[in-house]
Coordinates of C-alpha atoms in Angstrom, one line a residue:
X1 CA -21.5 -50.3 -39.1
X2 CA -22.4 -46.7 -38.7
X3 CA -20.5 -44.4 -41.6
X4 CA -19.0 -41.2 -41.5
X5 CA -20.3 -38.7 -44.3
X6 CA -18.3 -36.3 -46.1
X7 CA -21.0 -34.5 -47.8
X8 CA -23.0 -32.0 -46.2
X9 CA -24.0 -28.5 -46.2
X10 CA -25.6 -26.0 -43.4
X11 CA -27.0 -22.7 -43.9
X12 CA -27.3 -20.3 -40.8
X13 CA -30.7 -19.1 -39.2
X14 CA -29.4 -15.6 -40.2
X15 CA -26.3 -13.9 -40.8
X16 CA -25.0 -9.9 -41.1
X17 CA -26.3 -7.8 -44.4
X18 CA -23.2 -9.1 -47.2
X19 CA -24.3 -5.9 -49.1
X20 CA -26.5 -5.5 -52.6
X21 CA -27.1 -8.5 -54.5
X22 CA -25.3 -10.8 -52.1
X23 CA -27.4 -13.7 -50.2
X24 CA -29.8 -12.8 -47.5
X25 CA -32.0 -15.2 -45.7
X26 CA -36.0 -14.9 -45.1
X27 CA -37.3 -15.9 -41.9
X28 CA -40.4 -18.0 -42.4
X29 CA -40.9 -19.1 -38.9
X30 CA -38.4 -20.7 -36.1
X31 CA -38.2 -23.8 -38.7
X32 CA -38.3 -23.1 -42.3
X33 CA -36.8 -20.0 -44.2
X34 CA -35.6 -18.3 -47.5
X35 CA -32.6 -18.5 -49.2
X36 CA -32.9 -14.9 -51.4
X37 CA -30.4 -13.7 -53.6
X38 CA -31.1 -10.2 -53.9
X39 CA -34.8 -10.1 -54.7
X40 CA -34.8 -13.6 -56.4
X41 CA -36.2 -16.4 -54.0
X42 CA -33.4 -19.5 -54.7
X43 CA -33.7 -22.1 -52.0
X44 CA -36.3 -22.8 -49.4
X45 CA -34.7 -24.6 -46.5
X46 CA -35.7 -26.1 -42.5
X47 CA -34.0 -26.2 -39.6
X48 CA -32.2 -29.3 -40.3
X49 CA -29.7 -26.4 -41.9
X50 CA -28.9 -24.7 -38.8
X51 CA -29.9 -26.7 -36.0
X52 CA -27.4 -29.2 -34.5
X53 CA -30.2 -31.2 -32.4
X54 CA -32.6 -32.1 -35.6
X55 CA -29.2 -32.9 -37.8
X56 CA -27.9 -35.3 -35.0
X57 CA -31.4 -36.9 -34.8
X58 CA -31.1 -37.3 -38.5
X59 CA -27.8 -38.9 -38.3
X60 CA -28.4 -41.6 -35.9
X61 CA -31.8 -42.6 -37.4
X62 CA -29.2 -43.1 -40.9
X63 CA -26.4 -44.8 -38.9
X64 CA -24.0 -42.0 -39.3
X65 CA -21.6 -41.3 -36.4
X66 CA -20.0 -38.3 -38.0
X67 CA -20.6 -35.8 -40.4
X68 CA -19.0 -33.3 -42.5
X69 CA -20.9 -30.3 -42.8
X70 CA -19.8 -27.7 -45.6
X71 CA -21.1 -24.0 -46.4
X72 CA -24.0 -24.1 -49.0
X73 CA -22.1 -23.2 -52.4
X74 CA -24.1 -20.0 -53.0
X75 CA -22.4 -18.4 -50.1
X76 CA -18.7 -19.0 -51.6
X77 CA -18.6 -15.0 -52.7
X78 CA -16.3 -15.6 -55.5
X79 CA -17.7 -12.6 -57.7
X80 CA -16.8 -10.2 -54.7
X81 CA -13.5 -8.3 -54.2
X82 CA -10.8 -10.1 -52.6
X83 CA -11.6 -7.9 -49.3
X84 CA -15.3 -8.2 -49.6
X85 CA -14.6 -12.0 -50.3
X86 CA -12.9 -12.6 -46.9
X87 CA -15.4 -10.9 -45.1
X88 CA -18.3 -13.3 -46.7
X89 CA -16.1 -16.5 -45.8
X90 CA -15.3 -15.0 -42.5
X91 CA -18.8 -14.5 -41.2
X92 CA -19.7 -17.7 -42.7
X93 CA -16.7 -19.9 -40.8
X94 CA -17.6 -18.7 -37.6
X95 CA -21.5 -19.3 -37.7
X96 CA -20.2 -22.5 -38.9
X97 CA -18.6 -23.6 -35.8
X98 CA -21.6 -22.5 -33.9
X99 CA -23.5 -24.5 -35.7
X100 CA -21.1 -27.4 -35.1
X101 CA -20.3 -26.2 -31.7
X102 CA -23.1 -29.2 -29.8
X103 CA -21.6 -32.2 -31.1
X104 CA -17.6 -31.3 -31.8
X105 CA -17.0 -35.5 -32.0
X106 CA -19.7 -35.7 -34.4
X107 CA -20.3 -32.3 -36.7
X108 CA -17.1 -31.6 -38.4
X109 CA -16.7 -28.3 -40.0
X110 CA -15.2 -27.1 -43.7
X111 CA -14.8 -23.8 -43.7
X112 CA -15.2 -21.9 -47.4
X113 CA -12.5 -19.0 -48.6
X114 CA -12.3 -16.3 -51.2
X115 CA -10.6 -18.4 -53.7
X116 CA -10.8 -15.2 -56.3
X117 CA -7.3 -14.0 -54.4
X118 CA -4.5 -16.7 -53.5
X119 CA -3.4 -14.9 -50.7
X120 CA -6.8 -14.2 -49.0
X121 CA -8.0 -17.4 -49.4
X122 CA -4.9 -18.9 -47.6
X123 CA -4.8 -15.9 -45.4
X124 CA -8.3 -17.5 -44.3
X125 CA -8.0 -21.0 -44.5
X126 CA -5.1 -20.8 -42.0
X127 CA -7.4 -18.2 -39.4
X128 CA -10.1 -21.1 -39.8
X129 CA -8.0 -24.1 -39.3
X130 CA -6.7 -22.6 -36.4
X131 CA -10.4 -21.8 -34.6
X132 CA -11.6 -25.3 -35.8
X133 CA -12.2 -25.8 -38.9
X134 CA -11.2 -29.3 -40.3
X135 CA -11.1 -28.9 -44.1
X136 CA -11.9 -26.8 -46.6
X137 CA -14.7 -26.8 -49.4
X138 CA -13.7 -25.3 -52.6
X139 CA -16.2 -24.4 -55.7
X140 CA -15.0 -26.3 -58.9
X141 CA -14.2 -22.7 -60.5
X142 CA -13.7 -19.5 -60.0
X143 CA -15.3 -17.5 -63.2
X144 CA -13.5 -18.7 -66.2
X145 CA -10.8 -20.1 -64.2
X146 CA -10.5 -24.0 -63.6
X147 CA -8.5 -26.0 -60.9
X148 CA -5.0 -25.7 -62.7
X149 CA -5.3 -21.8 -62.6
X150 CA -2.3 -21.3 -61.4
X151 CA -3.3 -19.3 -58.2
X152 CA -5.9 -22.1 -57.2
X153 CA -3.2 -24.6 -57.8
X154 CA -1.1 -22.0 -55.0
X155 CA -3.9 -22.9 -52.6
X156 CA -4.0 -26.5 -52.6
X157 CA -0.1 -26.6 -52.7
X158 CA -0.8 -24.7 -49.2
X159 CA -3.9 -26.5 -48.4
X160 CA -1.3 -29.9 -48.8
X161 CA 1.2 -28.3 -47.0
X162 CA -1.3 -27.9 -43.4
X163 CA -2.2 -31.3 -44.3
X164 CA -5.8 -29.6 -44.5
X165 CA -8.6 -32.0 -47.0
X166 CA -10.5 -30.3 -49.9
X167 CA -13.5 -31.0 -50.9
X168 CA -14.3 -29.8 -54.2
X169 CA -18.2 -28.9 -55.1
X170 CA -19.6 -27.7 -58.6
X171 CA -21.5 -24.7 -58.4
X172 CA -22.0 -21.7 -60.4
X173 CA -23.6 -24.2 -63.5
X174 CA -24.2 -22.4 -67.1
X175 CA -27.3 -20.5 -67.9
X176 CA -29.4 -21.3 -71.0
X177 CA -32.9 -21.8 -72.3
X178 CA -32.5 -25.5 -72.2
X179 CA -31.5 -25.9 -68.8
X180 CA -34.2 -23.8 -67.4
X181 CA -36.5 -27.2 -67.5
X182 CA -36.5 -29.9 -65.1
X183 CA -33.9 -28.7 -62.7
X184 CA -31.5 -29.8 -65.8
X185 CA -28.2 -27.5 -64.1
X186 CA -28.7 -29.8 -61.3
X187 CA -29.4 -33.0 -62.9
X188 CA -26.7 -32.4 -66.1
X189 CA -24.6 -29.1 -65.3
X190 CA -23.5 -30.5 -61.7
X191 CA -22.0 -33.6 -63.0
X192 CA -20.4 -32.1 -66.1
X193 CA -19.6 -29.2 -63.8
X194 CA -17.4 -31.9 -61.5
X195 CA -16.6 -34.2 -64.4
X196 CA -15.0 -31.2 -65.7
X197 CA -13.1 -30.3 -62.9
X198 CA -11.2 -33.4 -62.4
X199 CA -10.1 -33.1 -66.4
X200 CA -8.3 -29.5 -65.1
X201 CA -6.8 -31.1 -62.4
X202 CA -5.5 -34.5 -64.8
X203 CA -5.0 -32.3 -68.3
X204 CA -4.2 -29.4 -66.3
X205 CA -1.2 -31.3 -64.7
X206 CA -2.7 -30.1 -61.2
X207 CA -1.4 -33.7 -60.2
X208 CA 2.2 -33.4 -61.2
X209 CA 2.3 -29.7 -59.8
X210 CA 0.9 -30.6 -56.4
X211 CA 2.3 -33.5 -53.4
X212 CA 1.2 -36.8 -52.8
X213 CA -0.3 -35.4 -49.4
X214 CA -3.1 -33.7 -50.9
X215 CA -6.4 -35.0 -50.0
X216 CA -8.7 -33.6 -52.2
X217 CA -12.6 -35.5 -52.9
X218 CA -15.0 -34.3 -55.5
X219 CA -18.6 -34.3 -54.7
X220 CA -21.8 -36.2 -56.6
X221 CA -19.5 -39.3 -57.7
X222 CA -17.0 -37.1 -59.5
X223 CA -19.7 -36.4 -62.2
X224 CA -19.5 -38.8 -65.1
X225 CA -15.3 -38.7 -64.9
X226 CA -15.5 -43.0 -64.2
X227 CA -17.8 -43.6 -66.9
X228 CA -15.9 -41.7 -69.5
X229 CA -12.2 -42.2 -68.2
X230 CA -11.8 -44.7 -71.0
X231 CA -12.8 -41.6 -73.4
X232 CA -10.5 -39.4 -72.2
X233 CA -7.4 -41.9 -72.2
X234 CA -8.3 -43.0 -76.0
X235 CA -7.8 -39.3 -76.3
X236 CA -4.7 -38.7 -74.7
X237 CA -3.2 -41.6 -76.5
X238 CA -4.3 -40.2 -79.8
X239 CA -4.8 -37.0 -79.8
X240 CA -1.6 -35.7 -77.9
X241 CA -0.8 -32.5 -79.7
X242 CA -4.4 -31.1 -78.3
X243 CA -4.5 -32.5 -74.8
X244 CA -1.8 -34.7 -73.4
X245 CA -0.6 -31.5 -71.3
X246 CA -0.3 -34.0 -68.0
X247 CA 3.1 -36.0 -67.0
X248 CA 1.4 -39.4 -67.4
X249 CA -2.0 -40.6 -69.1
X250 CA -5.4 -39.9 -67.1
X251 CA -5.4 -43.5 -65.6
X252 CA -2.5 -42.9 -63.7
X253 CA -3.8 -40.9 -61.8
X254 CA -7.5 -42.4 -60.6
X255 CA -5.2 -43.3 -57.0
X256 CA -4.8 -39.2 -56.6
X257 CA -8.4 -38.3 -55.5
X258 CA -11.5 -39.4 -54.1
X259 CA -15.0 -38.9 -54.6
X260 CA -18.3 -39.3 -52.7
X261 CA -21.5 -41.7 -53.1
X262 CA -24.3 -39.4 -54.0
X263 CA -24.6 -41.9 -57.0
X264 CA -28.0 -43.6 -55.8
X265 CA -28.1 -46.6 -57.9
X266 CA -25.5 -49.8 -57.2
X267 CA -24.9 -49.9 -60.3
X268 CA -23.2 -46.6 -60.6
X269 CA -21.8 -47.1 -57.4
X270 CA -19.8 -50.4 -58.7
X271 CA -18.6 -48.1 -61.8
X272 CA -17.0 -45.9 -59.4
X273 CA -15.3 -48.9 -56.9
X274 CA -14.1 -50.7 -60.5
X275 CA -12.8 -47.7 -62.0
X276 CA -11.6 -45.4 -59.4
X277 CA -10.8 -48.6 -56.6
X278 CA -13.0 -49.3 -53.5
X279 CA -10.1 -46.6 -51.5
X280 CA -11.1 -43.7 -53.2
X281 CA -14.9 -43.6 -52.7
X282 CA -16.2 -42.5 -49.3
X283 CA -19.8 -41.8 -48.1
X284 CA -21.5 -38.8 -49.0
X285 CA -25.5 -37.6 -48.8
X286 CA -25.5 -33.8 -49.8
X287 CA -27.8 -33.5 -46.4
X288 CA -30.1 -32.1 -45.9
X289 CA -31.2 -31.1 -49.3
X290 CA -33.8 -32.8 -51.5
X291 CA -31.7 -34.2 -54.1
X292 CA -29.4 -36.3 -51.4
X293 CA -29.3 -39.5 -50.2
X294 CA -31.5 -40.9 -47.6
X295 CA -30.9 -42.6 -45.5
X296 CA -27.2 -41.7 -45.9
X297 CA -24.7 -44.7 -47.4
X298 CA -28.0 -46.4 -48.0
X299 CA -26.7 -47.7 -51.3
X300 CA -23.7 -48.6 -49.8
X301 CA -25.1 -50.6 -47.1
X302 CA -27.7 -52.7 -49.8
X303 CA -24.6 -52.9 -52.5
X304 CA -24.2 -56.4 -53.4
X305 CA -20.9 -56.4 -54.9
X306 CA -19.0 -55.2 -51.9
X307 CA -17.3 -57.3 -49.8
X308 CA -17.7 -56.7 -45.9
X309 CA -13.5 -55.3 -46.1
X310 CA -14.6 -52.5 -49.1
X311 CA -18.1 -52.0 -47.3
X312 CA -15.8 -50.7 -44.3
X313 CA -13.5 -48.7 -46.7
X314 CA -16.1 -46.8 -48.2
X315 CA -18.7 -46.3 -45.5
X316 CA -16.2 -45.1 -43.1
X317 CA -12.1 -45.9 -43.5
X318 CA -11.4 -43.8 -46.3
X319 CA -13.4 -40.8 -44.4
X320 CA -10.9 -41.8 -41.4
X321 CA -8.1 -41.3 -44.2
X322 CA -9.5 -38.2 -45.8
X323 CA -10.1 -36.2 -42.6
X324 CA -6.8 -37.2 -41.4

């Protein structure tokens, strides 16, 4: 059964000068480049970013028939100027649907916005939407600003309203002496990051403020949010004058969002499908980088528990759902 993924990322072979200190890229050869931000190297990456043919070739070696592919987080902009902002997420969108442009059945494009300013992110996500872009990826924050800010909570009312998915990924993870080693703001500051996010959206009362019709997913599992739901409910139950700020207790609403697979061990995998239900978790492989999945849904596929109804859920008929 081949799966539909719904966590991706691409990174042009080039793009216009975004000014001092933004992201620049640095050529290596025809296949492998740079990622700078402004004289700091931050990612080395291939042509598996940019080029459709290699990403396709990829995909049907893993069994995927389609993909989602989503800017790379470091290109969201978010500590620009509203104008400067749109400008970033405009040059961005567009390279994106070139990127996409060889396979429009298969590469499905998010398109990123300027989330600092309500009105130029929406100003944006509607231009996008109507060139080609699918959905939208969003960063988990924006500064010290969570999800039930209340001009991010604008957005996805609007993102809701187009019927338009979100995918929410962390970025932008805390500096400190102690995460310097081991890549430990991927390995502990992502999840938290996400875990994090999805308590803004509950405590926050994102969920009571915004429709049913919102399809939003949070990358890398949702962070540890299944694992410690049970936490937080014991604490909304008896700790309400600090944190039951939400309509109804954190539970309730597990049927509101989804999350991907990038979980990598079955294990973790059936945590997510007991807690969160086998309709909420979709396929994911946070291709092409390092720390992804590969082959893509391959824990999925090999995952004991599932019966051959979730198995078609989760590798591909809650992406179905999701991408509308």
């Amino acid at each position: 059964m081949r799966a539909i993924d719904v966590h991706s990322h691409f990174v042009p072979h080039g793009w216009p000068d975004l000014g001092e200190g933004m992201p620049w890229l640095r050529p290596e050869s025809e296949r492998e480049a740079m990622i700078m931000v402004g004289s700091e190297e931050f990612r080395r990456v291939r042509s598996d970013c940019w080029d459709a043919s290699v990403r396709l070739r990829d995909m049907d070696a893993d069994g995927v028939e389609a993909q989602v592919v989503s800017p790379t987080p470091v290109f969201f902009g978010y500590e620009t100027s509203p104008g400067h902002g749109e400008k970033i997420a405009r040059v961005f969108n567009d390279l994106a649907l070139e990127i996409c442009a060889p396979a429009p059945d298969r590469l499905i494009p998010f398109c990123q916005v300027p989330l600092q300013d309500t009105d130029a992110a929406c100003r944006e996500l509607d231009r996008a939407v109507g060139a080609g872009h699918r959905g939208v990826e969003i960063g988990n924050h924006v500064g010290d600003r969570d999800l039930d800010d209340a001009g991010v909570v604008t957005f996805l009312q609007h993102a809701a309203s187009l019927g338009v998915p979100v995918f929410v990924h962390p970025w932008d993870m805390p500096l400190a002496p102690r995460l310097d080693r081991w890549m430990a703001r991927w390995l502990t500051g992502m999840p938290a990051e996400t875990h994090l996010s999805i308590i803004a959206m509950v405590l926050g009362g994102v969920f009571d403020r915004v429709p049913d019709s919102l399809r939003i997913c949070f990358a890398h599992g949702g962070g540890s949010f299944a694992f410690w739901l049970g936490r937080l409910e014991n604490a909304w139950h008896q700790r309400a004058d600090v944190i039951a700020t939400s309509e109804k207790p954190p539970s309730e609403y597990v049927g509101r969002f989804s999350v991907d697979s990038v979980v990598f061990s079955e294990s973790a995998l059936r945590n997510l499908v007991d807690t969160l239900g086998a309709e909420q978790v979709m396929v994911g492989s946070d291709y092409p980088y390092p720390l992804g999945e590969r082959p893509a849904g391959g824990v999925v596929r090999r995952a004991e528990f599932l019966d051959e109804p979730a198995r078609e859920l989760v590798l591909r008929g809650n992406a179905q759902r999701f991408l509308g």
